[in-house]
PDB file of C-alpha atoms in Angstrom:
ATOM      1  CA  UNK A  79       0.000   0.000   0.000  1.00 68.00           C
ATOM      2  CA  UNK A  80       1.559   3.000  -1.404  1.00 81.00           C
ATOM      3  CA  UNK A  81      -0.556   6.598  -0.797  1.00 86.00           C
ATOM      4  CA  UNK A  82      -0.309   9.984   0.369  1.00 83.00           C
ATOM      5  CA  UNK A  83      -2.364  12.353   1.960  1.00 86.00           C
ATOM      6  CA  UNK A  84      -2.779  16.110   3.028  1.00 85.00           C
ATOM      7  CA  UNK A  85      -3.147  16.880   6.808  1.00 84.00           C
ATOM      8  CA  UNK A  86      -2.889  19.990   8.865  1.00 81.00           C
ATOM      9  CA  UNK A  87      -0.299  20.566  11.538  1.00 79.00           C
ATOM     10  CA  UNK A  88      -1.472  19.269  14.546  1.00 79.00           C
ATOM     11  CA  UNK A  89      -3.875  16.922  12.745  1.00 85.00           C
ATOM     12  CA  UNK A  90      -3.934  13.311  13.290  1.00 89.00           C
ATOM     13  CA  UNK A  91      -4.740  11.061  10.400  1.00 91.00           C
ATOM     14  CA  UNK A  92      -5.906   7.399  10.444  1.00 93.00           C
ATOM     15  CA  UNK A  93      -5.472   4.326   7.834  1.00 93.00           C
ATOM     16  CA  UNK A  94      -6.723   1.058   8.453  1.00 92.00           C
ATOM     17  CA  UNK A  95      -5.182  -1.901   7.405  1.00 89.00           C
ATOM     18  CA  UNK A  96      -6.288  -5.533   7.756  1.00 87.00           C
ATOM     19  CA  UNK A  97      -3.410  -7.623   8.919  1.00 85.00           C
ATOM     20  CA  UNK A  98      -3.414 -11.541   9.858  1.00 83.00           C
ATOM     21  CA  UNK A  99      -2.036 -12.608  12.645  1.00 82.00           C
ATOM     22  CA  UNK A 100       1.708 -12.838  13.815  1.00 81.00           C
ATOM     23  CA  UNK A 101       2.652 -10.892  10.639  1.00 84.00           C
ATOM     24  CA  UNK A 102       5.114  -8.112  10.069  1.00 86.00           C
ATOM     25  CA  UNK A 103       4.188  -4.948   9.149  1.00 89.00           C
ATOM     26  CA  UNK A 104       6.516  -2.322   7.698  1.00 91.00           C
ATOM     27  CA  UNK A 105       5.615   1.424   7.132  1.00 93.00           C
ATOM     28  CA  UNK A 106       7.565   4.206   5.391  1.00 93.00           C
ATOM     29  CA  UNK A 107       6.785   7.833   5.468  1.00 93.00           C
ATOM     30  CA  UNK A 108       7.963  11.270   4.739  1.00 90.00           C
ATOM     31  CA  UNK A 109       7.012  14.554   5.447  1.00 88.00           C
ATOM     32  CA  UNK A 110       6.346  17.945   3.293  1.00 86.00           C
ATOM     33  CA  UNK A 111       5.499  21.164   4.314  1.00 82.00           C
ATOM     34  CA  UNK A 112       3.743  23.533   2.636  1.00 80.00           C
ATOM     35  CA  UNK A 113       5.758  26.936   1.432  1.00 76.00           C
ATOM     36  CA  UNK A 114       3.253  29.262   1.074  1.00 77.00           C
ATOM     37  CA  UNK A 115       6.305  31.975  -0.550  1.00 79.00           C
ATOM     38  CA  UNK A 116       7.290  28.785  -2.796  1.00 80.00           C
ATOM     39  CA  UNK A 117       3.530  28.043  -3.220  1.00 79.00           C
ATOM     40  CA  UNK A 118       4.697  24.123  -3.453  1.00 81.00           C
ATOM     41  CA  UNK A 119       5.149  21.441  -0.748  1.00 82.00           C
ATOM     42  CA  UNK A 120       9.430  21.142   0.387  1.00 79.00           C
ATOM     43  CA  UNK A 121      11.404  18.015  -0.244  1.00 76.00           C
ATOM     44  CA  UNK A 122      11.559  17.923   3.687  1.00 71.00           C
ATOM     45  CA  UNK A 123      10.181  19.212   6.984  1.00 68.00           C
ATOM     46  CA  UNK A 124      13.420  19.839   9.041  1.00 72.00           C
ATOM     47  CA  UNK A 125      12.195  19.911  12.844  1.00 75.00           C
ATOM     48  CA  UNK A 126       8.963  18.218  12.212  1.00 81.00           C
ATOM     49  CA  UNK A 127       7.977  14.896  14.041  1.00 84.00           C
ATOM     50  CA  UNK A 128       5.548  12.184  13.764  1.00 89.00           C
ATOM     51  CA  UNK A 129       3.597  10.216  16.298  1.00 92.00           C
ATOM     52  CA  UNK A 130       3.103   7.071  15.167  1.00 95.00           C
ATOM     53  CA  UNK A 131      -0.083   4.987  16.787  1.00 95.00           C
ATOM     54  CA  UNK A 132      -0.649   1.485  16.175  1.00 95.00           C
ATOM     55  CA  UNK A 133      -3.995  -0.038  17.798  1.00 95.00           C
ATOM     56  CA  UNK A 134      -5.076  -3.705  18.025  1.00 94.00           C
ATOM     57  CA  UNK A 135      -8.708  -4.929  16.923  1.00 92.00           C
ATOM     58  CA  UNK A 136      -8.899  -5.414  20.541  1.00 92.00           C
ATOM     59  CA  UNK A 137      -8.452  -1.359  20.984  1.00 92.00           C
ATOM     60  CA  UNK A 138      -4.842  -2.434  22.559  1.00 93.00           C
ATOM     61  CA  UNK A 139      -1.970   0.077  21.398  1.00 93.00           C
ATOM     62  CA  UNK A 140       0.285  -1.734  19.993  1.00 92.00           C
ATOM     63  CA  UNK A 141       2.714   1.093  19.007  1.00 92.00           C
ATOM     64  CA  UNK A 142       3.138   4.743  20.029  1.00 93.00           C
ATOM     65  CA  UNK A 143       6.492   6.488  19.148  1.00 93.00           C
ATOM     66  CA  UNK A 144       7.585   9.730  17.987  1.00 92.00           C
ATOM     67  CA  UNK A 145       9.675   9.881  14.599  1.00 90.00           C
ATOM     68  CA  UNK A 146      11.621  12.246  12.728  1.00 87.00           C
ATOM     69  CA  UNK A 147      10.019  13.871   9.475  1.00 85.00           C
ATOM     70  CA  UNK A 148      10.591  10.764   7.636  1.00 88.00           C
ATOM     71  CA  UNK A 149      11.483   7.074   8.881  1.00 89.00           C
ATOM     72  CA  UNK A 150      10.346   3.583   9.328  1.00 93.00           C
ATOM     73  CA  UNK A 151       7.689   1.783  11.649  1.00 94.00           C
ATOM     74  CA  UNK A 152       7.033  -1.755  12.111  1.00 92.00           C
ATOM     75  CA  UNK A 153       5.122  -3.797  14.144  1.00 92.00           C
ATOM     76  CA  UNK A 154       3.910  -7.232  14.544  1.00 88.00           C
ATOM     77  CA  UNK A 155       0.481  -8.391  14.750  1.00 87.00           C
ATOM     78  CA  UNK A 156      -0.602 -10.864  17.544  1.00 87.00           C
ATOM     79  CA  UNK A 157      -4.716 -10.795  16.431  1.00 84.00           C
ATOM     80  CA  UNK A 158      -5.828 -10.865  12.876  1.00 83.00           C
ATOM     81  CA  UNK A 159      -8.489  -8.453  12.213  1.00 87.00           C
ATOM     82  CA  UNK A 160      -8.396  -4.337  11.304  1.00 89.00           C
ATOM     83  CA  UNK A 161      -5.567  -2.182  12.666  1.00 93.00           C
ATOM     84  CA  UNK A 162      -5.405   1.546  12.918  1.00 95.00           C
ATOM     85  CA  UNK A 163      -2.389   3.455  12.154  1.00 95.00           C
ATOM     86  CA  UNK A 164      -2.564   6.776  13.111  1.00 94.00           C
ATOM     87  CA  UNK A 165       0.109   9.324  12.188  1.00 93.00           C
ATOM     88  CA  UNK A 166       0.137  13.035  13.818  1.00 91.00           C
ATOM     89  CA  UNK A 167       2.613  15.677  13.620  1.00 86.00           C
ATOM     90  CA  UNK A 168       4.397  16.491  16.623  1.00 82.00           C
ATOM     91  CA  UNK A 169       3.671  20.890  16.198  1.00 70.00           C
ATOM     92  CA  UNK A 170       4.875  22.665  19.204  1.00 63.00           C
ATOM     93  CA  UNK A 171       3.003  25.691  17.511  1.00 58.00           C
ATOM     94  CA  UNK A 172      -0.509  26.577  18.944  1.00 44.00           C
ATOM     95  CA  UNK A 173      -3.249  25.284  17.282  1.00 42.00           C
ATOM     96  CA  UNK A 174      -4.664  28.310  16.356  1.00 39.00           C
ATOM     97  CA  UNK A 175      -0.821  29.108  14.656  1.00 40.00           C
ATOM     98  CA  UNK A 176      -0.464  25.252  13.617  1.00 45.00           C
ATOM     99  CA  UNK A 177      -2.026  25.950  10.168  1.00 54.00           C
ATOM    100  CA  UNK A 178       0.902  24.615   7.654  1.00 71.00           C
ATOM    101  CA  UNK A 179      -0.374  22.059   5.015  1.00 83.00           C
ATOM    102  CA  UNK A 180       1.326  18.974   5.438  1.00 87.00           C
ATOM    103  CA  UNK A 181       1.909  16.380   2.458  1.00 88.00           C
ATOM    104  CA  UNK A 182       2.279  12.547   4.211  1.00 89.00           C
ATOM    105  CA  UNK A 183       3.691  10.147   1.760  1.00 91.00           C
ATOM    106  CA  UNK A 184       3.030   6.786   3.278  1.00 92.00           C
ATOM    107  CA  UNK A 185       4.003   3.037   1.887  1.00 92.00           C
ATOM    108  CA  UNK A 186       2.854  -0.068   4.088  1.00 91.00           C
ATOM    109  CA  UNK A 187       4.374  -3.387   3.520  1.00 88.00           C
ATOM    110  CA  UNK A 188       2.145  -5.899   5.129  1.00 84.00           C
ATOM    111  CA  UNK A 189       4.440  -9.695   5.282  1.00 73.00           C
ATOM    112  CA  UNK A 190       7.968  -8.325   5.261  1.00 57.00           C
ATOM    113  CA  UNK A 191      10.330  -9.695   7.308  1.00 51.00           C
ATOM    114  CA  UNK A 192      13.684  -7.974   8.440  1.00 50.00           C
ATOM    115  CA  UNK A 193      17.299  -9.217   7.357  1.00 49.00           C
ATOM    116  CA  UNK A 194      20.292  -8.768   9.273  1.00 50.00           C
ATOM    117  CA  UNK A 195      23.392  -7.526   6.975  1.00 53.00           C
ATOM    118  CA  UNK A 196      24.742 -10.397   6.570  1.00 58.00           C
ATOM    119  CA  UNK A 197      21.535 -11.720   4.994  1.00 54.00           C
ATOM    120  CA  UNK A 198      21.562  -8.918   3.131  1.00 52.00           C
ATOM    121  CA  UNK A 199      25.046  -9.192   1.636  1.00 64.00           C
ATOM    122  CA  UNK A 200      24.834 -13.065   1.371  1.00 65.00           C
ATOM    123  CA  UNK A 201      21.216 -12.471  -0.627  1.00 64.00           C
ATOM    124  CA  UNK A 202      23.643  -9.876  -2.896  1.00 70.00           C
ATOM    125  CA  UNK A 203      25.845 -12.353  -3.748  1.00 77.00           C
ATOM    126  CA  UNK A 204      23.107 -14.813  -4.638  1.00 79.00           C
ATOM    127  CA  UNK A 205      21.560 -12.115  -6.738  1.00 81.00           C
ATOM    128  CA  UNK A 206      25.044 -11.548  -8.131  1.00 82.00           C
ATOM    129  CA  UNK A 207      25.767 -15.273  -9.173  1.00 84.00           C
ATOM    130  CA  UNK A 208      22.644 -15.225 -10.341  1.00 85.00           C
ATOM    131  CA  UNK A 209      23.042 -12.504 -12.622  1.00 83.00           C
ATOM    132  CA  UNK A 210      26.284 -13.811 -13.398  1.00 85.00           C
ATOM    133  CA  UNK A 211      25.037 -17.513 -14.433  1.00 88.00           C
ATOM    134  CA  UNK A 212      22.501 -15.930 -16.378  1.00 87.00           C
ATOM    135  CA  UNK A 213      24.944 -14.178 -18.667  1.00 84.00           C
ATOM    136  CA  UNK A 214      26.890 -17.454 -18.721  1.00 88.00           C
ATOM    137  CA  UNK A 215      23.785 -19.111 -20.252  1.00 90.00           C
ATOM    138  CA  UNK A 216      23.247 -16.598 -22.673  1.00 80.00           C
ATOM    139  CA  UNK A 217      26.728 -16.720 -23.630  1.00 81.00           C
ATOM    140  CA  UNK A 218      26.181 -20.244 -23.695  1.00 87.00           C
ATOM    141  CA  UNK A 219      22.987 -20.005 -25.452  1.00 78.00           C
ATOM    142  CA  UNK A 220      24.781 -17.332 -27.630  1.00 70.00           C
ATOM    143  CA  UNK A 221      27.778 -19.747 -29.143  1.00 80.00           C
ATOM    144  CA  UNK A 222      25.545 -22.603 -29.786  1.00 81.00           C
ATOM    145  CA  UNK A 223      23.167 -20.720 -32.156  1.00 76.00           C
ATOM    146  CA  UNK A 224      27.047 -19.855 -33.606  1.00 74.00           C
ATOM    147  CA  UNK A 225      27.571 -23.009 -33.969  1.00 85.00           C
ATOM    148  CA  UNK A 226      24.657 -24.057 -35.116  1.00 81.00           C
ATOM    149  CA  UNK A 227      25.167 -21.682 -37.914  1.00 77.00           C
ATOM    150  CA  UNK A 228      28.565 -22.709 -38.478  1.00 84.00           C
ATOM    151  CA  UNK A 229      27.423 -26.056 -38.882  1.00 88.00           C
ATOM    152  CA  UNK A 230      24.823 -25.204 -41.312  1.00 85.00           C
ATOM    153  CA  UNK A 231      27.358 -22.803 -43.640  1.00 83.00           C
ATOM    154  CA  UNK A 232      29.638 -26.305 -43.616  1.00 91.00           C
ATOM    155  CA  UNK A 233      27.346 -28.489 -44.385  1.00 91.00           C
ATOM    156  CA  UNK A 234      26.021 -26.194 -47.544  1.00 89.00           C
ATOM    157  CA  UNK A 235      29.475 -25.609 -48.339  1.00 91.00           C
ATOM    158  CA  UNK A 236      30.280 -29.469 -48.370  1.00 92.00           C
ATOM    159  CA  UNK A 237      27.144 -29.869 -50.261  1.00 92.00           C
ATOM    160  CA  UNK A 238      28.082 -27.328 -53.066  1.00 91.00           C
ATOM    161  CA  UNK A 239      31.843 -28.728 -53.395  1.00 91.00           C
ATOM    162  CA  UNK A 240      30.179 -32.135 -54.174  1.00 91.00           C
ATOM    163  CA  UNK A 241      28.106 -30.787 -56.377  1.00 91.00           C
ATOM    164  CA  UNK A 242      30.781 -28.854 -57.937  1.00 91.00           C
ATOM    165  CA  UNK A 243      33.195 -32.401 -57.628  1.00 90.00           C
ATOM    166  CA  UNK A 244      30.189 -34.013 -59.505  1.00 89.00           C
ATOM    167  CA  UNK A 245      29.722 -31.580 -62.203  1.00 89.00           C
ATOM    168  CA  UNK A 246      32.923 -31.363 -62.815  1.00 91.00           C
ATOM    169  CA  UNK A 247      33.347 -35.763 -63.401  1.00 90.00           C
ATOM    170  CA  UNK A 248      30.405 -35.593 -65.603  1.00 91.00           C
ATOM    171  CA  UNK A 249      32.169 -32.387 -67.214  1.00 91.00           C
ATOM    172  CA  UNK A 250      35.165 -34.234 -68.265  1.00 91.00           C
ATOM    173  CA  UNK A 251      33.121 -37.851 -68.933  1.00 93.00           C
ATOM    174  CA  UNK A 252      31.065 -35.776 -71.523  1.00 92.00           C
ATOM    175  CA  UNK A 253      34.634 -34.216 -72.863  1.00 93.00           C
ATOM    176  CA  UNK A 254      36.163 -37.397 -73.246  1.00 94.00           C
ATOM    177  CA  UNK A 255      32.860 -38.974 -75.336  1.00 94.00           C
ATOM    178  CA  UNK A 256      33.284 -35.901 -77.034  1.00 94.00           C
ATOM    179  CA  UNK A 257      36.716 -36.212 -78.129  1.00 94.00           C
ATOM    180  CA  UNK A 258      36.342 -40.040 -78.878  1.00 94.00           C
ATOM    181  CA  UNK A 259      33.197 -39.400 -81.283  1.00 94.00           C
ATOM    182  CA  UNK A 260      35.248 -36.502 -82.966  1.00 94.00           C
ATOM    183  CA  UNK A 261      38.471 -38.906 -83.784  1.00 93.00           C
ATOM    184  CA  UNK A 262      36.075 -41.761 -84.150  1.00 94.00           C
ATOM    185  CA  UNK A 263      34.278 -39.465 -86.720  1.00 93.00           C
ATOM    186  CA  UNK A 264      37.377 -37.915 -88.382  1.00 92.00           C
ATOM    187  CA  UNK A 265      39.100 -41.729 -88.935  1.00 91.00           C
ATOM    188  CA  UNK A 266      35.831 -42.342 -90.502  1.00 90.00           C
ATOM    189  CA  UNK A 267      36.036 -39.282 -92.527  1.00 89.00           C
ATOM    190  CA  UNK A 268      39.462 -39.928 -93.508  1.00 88.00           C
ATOM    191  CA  UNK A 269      38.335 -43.849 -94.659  1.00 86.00           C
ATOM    192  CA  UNK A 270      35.806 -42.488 -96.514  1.00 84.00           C
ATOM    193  CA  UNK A 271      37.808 -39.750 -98.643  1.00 82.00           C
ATOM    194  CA  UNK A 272      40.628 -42.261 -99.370  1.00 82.00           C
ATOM    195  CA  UNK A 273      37.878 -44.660-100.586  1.00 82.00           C
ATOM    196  CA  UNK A 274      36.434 -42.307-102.789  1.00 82.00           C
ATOM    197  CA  UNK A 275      39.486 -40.938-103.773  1.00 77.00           C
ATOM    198  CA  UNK A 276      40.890 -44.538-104.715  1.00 73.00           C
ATOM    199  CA  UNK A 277      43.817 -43.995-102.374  1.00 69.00           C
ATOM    200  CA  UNK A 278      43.338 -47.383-100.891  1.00 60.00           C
TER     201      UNK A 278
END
């Protein structure tokens, strides 16, 4: 759950959230204040808190804390049902003064679970192998389609040098009739003329 909502100083604002039980619940926030000079909300509130409230189904508080303008909550549920998260800002101004607009970008991660750093950098170096084996199987996948394509350029090569081998023994069978039926034709020839010729 990703959101954000407008509230005044001073003003507390409520989500609810439906969380099963013995689950983890993260929450992310930051805080903008209104610049009525700028006439836009500020990256940041500097010197603005939040209460954060957490309350049970069961109307039991489960968390109350004061944050920065912008940090992280969790909590765990121990009853499934509807929780209310409540976030207020912590104005020392009166409320009569407290009339800055404030911009609350909230993001609730309901199921997370925390890491420790070492988690964190082993699960790095699994994503990094990871990445890593998957460029070794694209590389992989990569020089077999080379091959592949090798393979085929070979094979039609081989395929045109037979056909060129083949041509060429027919080539030279067909010559040598050739030249046979020529001499066989000229001694013929020859015969012939000396017959008529009365030369024999």
């Amino acid at each position: 759950l990703a959101l954000y909502f407008h509230s005044g100083e001073r003003e507390e604002k409520c989500i609810i959230e439906d969380v099963p039980t013995d689950t983890l619940v993260i929450g992310n926030y930051k805080v903008q204040r209104w610049d009525i000079h700028k006439q836009e909300f500020l990256e940041s509130a500097p010197g603005l808190g939040m209460f954060v409230t957490v309350t049970t189904p069961s109307a039991e508080v489960l968390l109350s804390k004061l944050y920065g303008p912008q940090g992280t909550f969790s909590f765990t549920s121990h009853l499934s049902g509807e929780h209310i998260i409540c976030l207020q800002s912590n104005s020392t101004r009166f409320v009569a003064f407290a009339g800055s607009k404030l911009r609350i970008h909230l993001d609730i991660r309901v199921g997370e679970h925390f890491l420790d750093e070492s988690v964190v950098q082993a699960k790095d170096k699994v994503n990094e192998v990871n990445f890593r084996l998957e460029h070794l199987i694209e590389q992989v996948h990569h020089i077999s389609k080379e091959q592949n394509y090798e393979r085929e350029r070979e094979e039609k090569f081989r395929k045109t040098s037979e056909e060129t081998n083949s041509n060429i023994l027919w080539w030279a069978i067909v010559q040598t009739l050739i030249l046979i039926s020529i001499g066989i034709w000229q001694i013929k020839s020859l015969r012939d003329f000396f017959i008529s010729k009365k030369l024999v």
